[in-house]
Amino acid sequence: LSNSTSYIIHPQVALVGPDGVGKTSLMTLFERGDSPSQTHTSQKAHSVELNASTDSSSKYSYKNHEDTTGTHTKFLLIDTPGHGKLRNVAMERLNRCERLKAIVFMVDAAALGEPESLAPTASYLYDILLFLQKRVSDKSNNKKNNTPVPVLIAANKVDLFTALPSTLVKTNLEAELSRIRSSRSKGLLDSGVGTDDVGSEEQDAWLGEYGSEKFSFKQMQEFEIDVDVLPGNVTGDGPGAEKWWWWIAQRI
Ligand code: GTP
Ligand code: MG
């Protein structure tokens, strides 16, 4: 209500995902128009201010810094460290977001065909999706915090020949998330307790449609959480990063 002391919190978009997938590279590309020749493992969360537009003549491009046509919305892109030991840094940063509008979960499409990459990637994604689901279903939290946050799974590095097509990125992740869900809920459904008798606490810890055998991203719509998968690349030849930019521009 007080105008004099109000300050503006820009819409926030968080970049999360395992280490080495290209998050910092993407942020640098969006900020500077070119990707860095070298990056280092991120140890801290780092934000940059960017401008996106849905009505300017260059709305599909992140290279719109000079564009004066249309209206531009300032937003904060937050890069987070992906290393498993720094997961708490990323989660803590997400928790602190007051105007979180979207999450870009980046994956390495060229590595995701390997179980060593798929398993930890899906495990992190599981945590993120459950975090968002709980945020929506937590009614005690009556603040702005329970606005559903959409997720973009950015399938990066499609310039590499080993890259999986995005349809496979999606189905592989869904299959692995199903596996993780059944192992994390072991004892819950096996205990002989019928679905109707299960306490709300247990239901709350279940990702997606309660009691379903297979997980699919569509199940997140029950919580109004949209999940999209789009391929792209930051370096090399390919579709580039514009589709991701446009996805973000429409959600801030
Ligand atoms: P952490 O900070 O450890 O979480 O990693 P990160 O996700 O920030 O990854 P980073 O941006 O540091 O990139 C890791 C490596 O992937 C770098 O060597 C990048 O050059 C490379 N890389 C990023 N994007 C692409 C891409 O689209 N294609 C290819 N081939 N390599 C990429
Ligand atoms: Mg980084």
CSV table of C-alpha atoms and ligand atoms in Angstrom, one decimal:
chain,number,residue,atom,x,y,z
A,1,LEU,CA,0.0,0.0,0.0
A,2,SER,CA,2.8,2.3,0.7
A,3,ASN,CA,4.2,3.9,-2.5
A,4,SER,CA,7.0,5.7,-0.9
A,5,THR,CA,9.0,2.7,0.2
A,6,SER,CA,7.9,0.2,-2.4
A,7,TYR,CA,10.6,-1.3,-4.6
A,8,ILE,CA,10.2,-3.4,-7.6
A,9,ILE,CA,11.1,-7.1,-7.6
A,10,HIS,CA,11.7,-8.1,-11.2
A,11,PRO,CA,10.2,-11.4,-12.5
A,12,GLN,CA,12.7,-14.2,-11.9
A,13,VAL,CA,13.6,-17.1,-14.1
A,14,ALA,CA,15.9,-19.8,-12.6
A,15,LEU,CA,18.4,-21.9,-14.6
A,16,VAL,CA,18.9,-25.2,-12.9
A,17,GLY,CA,20.2,-28.6,-13.9
A,18,PRO,CA,23.2,-30.9,-13.4
A,19,ASP,CA,26.8,-29.7,-13.7
A,20,GLY,CA,28.4,-29.2,-17.1
A,21,VAL,CA,25.1,-29.1,-19.1
A,22,GLY,CA,25.7,-25.5,-20.3
A,23,LYS,CA,23.7,-23.2,-17.9
A,24,THR,CA,26.4,-20.6,-17.5
A,25,SER,CA,27.1,-20.7,-21.2
A,26,LEU,CA,23.5,-20.0,-21.9
A,27,MET,CA,23.3,-17.2,-19.5
A,28,THR,CA,26.4,-15.6,-21.1
A,29,LEU,CA,24.9,-16.0,-24.5
A,30,PHE,CA,21.7,-14.3,-23.5
A,31,GLU,CA,23.6,-11.5,-21.8
A,32,ARG,CA,26.4,-10.9,-24.3
A,33,GLY,CA,25.1,-12.3,-27.5
A,34,ASP,CA,27.9,-14.9,-27.8
A,35,SER,CA,28.9,-17.9,-25.8
A,36,PRO,CA,32.1,-17.9,-23.7
A,37,SER,CA,35.1,-19.8,-25.0
A,38,GLN,CA,35.6,-21.1,-21.5
A,39,THR,CA,33.5,-21.6,-18.4
A,40,HIS,CA,34.2,-22.8,-14.9
A,41,THR,CA,32.1,-25.0,-12.6
A,42,SER,CA,29.8,-22.6,-10.9
A,43,GLN,CA,30.0,-22.5,-7.1
A,44,LYS,CA,27.5,-19.7,-6.4
A,45,ALA,CA,24.2,-18.6,-7.8
A,46,HIS,CA,24.6,-15.6,-10.1
A,47,SER,CA,22.0,-13.3,-11.6
A,48,VAL,CA,21.8,-11.0,-14.6
A,49,GLU,CA,19.2,-8.5,-15.7
A,50,LEU,CA,17.7,-9.1,-19.1
A,51,ASN,CA,14.9,-7.7,-21.2
A,52,ALA,CA,12.4,-9.8,-23.1
A,53,SER,CA,9.5,-8.7,-25.3
A,54,THR,CA,6.5,-10.4,-26.8
A,55,ASP,CA,5.6,-7.6,-29.2
A,56,SER,CA,8.8,-6.1,-30.6
A,57,SER,CA,10.0,-6.8,-34.1
A,58,SER,CA,12.9,-8.9,-32.6
A,59,LYS,CA,10.8,-10.7,-30.0
A,60,TYR,CA,12.1,-14.1,-31.0
A,61,SER,CA,15.7,-13.2,-30.5
A,62,TYR,CA,17.8,-12.7,-27.4
A,63,LYS,CA,19.9,-10.3,-29.4
A,64,ASN,CA,17.3,-7.6,-28.8
A,65,HIS,CA,19.3,-5.4,-26.6
A,66,GLU,CA,19.1,-2.4,-29.0
A,67,ASP,CA,15.5,-3.0,-30.1
A,68,THR,CA,13.3,0.0,-29.2
A,69,THR,CA,10.1,-1.3,-30.9
A,70,GLY,CA,7.5,-2.8,-28.6
A,71,THR,CA,7.6,-3.1,-24.9
A,72,HIS,CA,10.3,-5.0,-23.0
A,73,THR,CA,10.0,-6.6,-19.6
A,74,LYS,CA,13.0,-6.6,-17.3
A,75,PHE,CA,13.6,-10.0,-15.7
A,76,LEU,CA,16.3,-11.6,-13.6
A,77,LEU,CA,17.9,-14.8,-14.9
A,78,ILE,CA,19.4,-16.7,-12.1
A,79,ASP,CA,22.2,-19.2,-12.9
A,80,THR,CA,22.8,-21.9,-10.2
A,81,PRO,CA,25.6,-24.4,-9.6
A,82,GLY,CA,24.8,-27.9,-10.8
A,83,HIS,CA,27.3,-29.9,-8.9
A,84,GLY,CA,25.6,-32.5,-6.6
A,85,LYS,CA,27.4,-31.2,-3.6
A,86,LEU,CA,26.1,-27.7,-4.2
A,87,ARG,CA,22.5,-28.7,-4.7
A,88,ASN,CA,21.6,-26.9,-1.5
A,89,VAL,CA,22.9,-23.6,-2.9
A,90,ALA,CA,20.5,-24.0,-5.9
A,91,MET,CA,17.5,-25.0,-3.7
A,92,GLU,CA,18.1,-22.3,-1.2
A,93,ARG,CA,18.2,-19.7,-4.0
A,94,LEU,CA,14.9,-21.0,-5.4
A,95,ASN,CA,13.4,-20.8,-2.0
A,96,ARG,CA,14.4,-17.1,-1.7
A,97,CYS,CA,12.8,-16.2,-5.0
A,98,GLU,CA,9.9,-13.8,-4.4
A,99,ARG,CA,8.7,-13.6,-8.0
A,100,LEU,CA,9.7,-16.9,-9.6
A,101,LYS,CA,8.0,-17.0,-13.0
A,102,ALA,CA,9.6,-20.0,-14.6
A,103,ILE,CA,12.3,-22.7,-14.2
A,104,VAL,CA,14.6,-23.7,-17.0
A,105,PHE,CA,15.9,-27.1,-16.2
A,106,MET,CA,18.8,-27.8,-18.6
A,107,VAL,CA,19.9,-31.2,-19.6
A,108,ASP,CA,22.7,-32.5,-21.8
A,109,ALA,CA,20.9,-34.3,-24.6
A,110,ALA,CA,24.2,-35.7,-25.9
A,111,ALA,CA,24.8,-37.5,-22.6
A,112,LEU,CA,21.3,-38.5,-21.6
A,113,GLY,CA,21.4,-41.7,-23.5
A,114,GLU,CA,23.8,-43.0,-20.8
A,115,PRO,CA,22.5,-44.3,-17.5
A,116,GLU,CA,25.3,-42.5,-15.6
A,117,SER,CA,23.9,-39.2,-16.9
A,118,LEU,CA,20.2,-40.1,-17.0
A,119,ALA,CA,19.9,-41.3,-13.4
A,120,PRO,CA,21.4,-38.2,-11.6
A,121,THR,CA,19.6,-35.8,-14.1
A,122,ALA,CA,16.2,-37.4,-13.4
A,123,SER,CA,16.9,-37.5,-9.7
A,124,TYR,CA,17.5,-33.7,-9.6
A,125,LEU,CA,14.5,-33.1,-11.8
A,126,TYR,CA,12.4,-35.1,-9.5
A,127,ASP,CA,13.4,-32.9,-6.6
A,128,ILE,CA,12.6,-29.7,-8.6
A,129,LEU,CA,9.2,-30.9,-9.7
A,130,LEU,CA,8.3,-32.1,-6.2
A,131,PHE,CA,9.4,-28.7,-4.8
A,132,LEU,CA,7.1,-27.0,-7.3
A,133,GLN,CA,4.2,-29.3,-6.6
A,134,LYS,CA,4.5,-28.8,-2.8
A,135,ARG,CA,4.7,-25.1,-3.3
A,136,VAL,CA,1.3,-25.2,-5.1
A,137,SER,CA,-0.4,-27.7,-2.8
A,138,ASP,CA,0.8,-26.1,0.4
A,139,LYS,CA,-2.4,-24.3,1.5
A,140,SER,CA,-0.8,-23.0,4.7
A,141,ASN,CA,1.4,-20.9,2.6
A,142,ASN,CA,-1.2,-18.4,1.6
A,143,LYS,CA,1.2,-16.0,0.0
A,144,LYS,CA,2.0,-15.4,-3.7
A,145,ASN,CA,4.2,-18.4,-3.4
A,146,ASN,CA,1.7,-20.9,-4.6
A,147,THR,CA,1.4,-19.6,-8.1
A,148,PRO,CA,2.2,-22.5,-10.3
A,149,VAL,CA,5.7,-22.2,-12.0
A,150,PRO,CA,6.1,-23.7,-15.5
A,151,VAL,CA,9.2,-25.7,-16.3
A,152,LEU,CA,11.1,-25.8,-19.5
A,153,ILE,CA,13.4,-28.8,-20.0
A,154,ALA,CA,16.0,-27.3,-22.3
A,155,ALA,CA,17.6,-30.2,-24.1
A,156,ASN,CA,21.0,-28.7,-24.8
A,157,LYS,CA,24.0,-29.7,-26.9
A,158,VAL,CA,22.0,-31.0,-29.9
A,159,ASP,CA,24.9,-29.9,-32.1
A,160,LEU,CA,26.6,-33.1,-31.0
A,161,PHE,CA,25.9,-36.2,-33.0
A,162,THR,CA,25.2,-38.3,-29.9
A,163,ALA,CA,22.3,-36.0,-28.9
A,164,LEU,CA,19.0,-37.6,-28.4
A,165,PRO,CA,16.0,-36.1,-30.1
A,166,SER,CA,13.8,-34.2,-27.7
A,167,THR,CA,11.0,-36.9,-27.9
A,168,LEU,CA,13.5,-39.4,-26.5
A,169,VAL,CA,14.8,-36.9,-23.9
A,170,LYS,CA,11.2,-36.6,-22.7
A,171,THR,CA,10.3,-40.3,-22.6
A,172,ASN,CA,13.7,-41.3,-21.1
A,173,LEU,CA,13.2,-38.8,-18.3
A,174,GLU,CA,9.6,-39.9,-17.7
A,175,ALA,CA,10.7,-43.5,-17.5
A,176,GLU,CA,13.5,-42.7,-15.0
A,177,LEU,CA,11.2,-40.5,-13.0
A,178,SER,CA,8.7,-43.4,-12.8
A,179,ARG,CA,11.5,-45.6,-11.4
A,180,ILE,CA,12.6,-43.1,-8.9
A,181,ARG,CA,9.1,-42.5,-7.8
A,182,SER,CA,8.4,-46.1,-7.1
A,183,SER,CA,11.6,-46.7,-5.3
A,184,ARG,CA,11.2,-43.5,-3.1
A,185,SER,CA,7.6,-44.6,-2.3
A,186,LYS,CA,8.5,-48.2,-1.5
A,187,GLY,CA,6.6,-49.4,1.4
A,188,LEU,CA,3.9,-46.8,0.8
A,189,LEU,CA,1.9,-48.6,-1.8
A,190,ASP,CA,3.2,-52.0,-0.9
A,191,SER,CA,2.0,-51.7,2.7
A,192,GLY,CA,-1.4,-53.0,1.8
A,193,VAL,CA,-3.0,-49.7,2.7
A,194,GLY,CA,-5.6,-48.7,0.1
A,195,THR,CA,-5.3,-45.5,-1.7
A,196,ASP,CA,-8.2,-44.1,0.2
A,197,ASP,CA,-6.6,-44.8,3.6
A,198,VAL,CA,-3.4,-43.1,2.8
A,199,GLY,CA,-2.8,-39.9,4.8
A,200,SER,CA,-2.5,-36.6,3.0
A,201,GLU,CA,1.2,-36.4,4.0
A,202,GLU,CA,2.0,-39.4,2.0
A,203,GLN,CA,0.0,-38.1,-1.0
A,204,ASP,CA,1.8,-34.9,-0.7
A,205,ALA,CA,5.2,-36.6,-1.1
A,206,TRP,CA,4.1,-38.4,-4.2
A,207,LEU,CA,5.0,-36.7,-7.5
A,208,GLY,CA,2.2,-36.4,-10.0
A,209,GLU,CA,-1.0,-38.5,-10.1
A,210,TYR,CA,-1.3,-40.4,-6.9
A,211,GLY,CA,-0.9,-44.1,-7.2
A,212,SER,CA,-0.4,-44.1,-10.9
A,213,GLU,CA,2.1,-46.7,-12.2
A,214,LYS,CA,3.9,-44.5,-14.7
A,215,PHE,CA,4.9,-41.0,-14.4
A,216,SER,CA,4.3,-38.5,-17.2
A,217,PHE,CA,4.9,-34.8,-17.3
A,218,LYS,CA,1.2,-34.3,-18.1
A,219,GLN,CA,0.4,-35.4,-14.6
A,220,MET,CA,1.9,-32.1,-13.3
A,221,GLN,CA,-1.0,-30.3,-14.9
A,222,GLU,CA,-3.1,-31.5,-12.0
A,223,PHE,CA,-1.0,-28.9,-10.1
A,224,GLU,CA,-1.2,-26.5,-13.0
A,225,ILE,CA,2.5,-27.0,-13.7
A,226,ASP,CA,3.3,-27.1,-17.4
A,227,VAL,CA,6.4,-29.0,-18.5
A,228,ASP,CA,7.7,-28.4,-22.0
A,229,VAL,CA,10.8,-30.0,-23.6
A,230,LEU,CA,12.6,-28.0,-26.3
A,231,PRO,CA,15.9,-28.9,-28.0
A,232,GLY,CA,18.7,-26.4,-28.6
A,233,ASN,CA,22.3,-25.6,-28.4
A,234,VAL,CA,24.5,-22.8,-27.0
A,235,THR,CA,27.6,-23.6,-29.1
A,236,GLY,CA,28.1,-25.3,-32.4
A,237,ASP,CA,25.6,-25.7,-35.2
A,238,GLY,CA,22.0,-26.3,-34.6
A,239,PRO,CA,18.7,-24.7,-33.8
A,240,GLY,CA,20.4,-22.4,-31.2
A,241,ALA,CA,18.8,-20.9,-28.1
A,242,GLU,CA,16.1,-18.7,-29.6
A,243,LYS,CA,13.2,-21.1,-28.9
A,244,TRP,CA,14.2,-21.1,-25.2
A,245,TRP,CA,14.3,-17.4,-25.2
A,246,TRP,CA,10.8,-17.1,-26.7
A,247,TRP,CA,9.5,-19.6,-24.2
A,248,ILE,CA,10.9,-17.4,-21.4
A,249,ALA,CA,9.6,-14.2,-23.0
A,250,GLN,CA,6.1,-15.5,-22.9
A,251,ARG,CA,6.2,-16.4,-19.2
A,252,ILE,CA,7.6,-13.4,-17.4
B,1,GTP,P1,28.0,-26.0,-13.6
B,1,GTP,O1,28.3,-24.6,-13.4
B,1,GTP,O2,29.1,-27.0,-13.2
B,1,GTP,O3,26.7,-26.4,-13.1
B,1,GTP,O4,27.9,-26.3,-15.3
B,1,GTP,P2,27.1,-25.4,-16.3
B,1,GTP,O5,25.7,-26.0,-16.5
B,1,GTP,O6,27.1,-24.0,-16.0
B,1,GTP,O7,27.9,-25.7,-17.7
B,1,GTP,P3,28.8,-24.7,-18.5
B,1,GTP,O8,28.0,-23.6,-19.0
B,1,GTP,O9,30.0,-24.3,-17.6
B,1,GTP,O10,29.2,-25.6,-19.7
B,1,GTP,C1,29.9,-26.8,-19.6
B,1,GTP,C2,30.6,-27.2,-20.9
B,1,GTP,O11,29.6,-27.5,-21.9
B,1,GTP,C3,31.5,-26.0,-21.5
B,1,GTP,O12,32.6,-26.6,-21.9
B,1,GTP,C4,30.6,-25.5,-22.6
B,1,GTP,O13,31.4,-24.9,-23.6
B,1,GTP,C5,29.9,-26.8,-23.1
B,1,GTP,N1,28.6,-26.5,-23.8
B,1,GTP,C6,27.6,-25.6,-23.4
B,1,GTP,N2,26.7,-25.6,-24.3
B,1,GTP,C7,27.0,-26.4,-25.3
B,1,GTP,C8,26.4,-26.8,-26.5
B,1,GTP,O14,25.3,-26.4,-26.9
B,1,GTP,N3,27.1,-27.7,-27.3
B,1,GTP,C9,28.3,-28.2,-26.9
B,1,GTP,N4,28.8,-29.1,-27.7
B,1,GTP,N5,28.9,-27.9,-25.8
B,1,GTP,C10,28.3,-27.0,-24.9
B,2,MG,MG,27.8,-22.9,-14.4
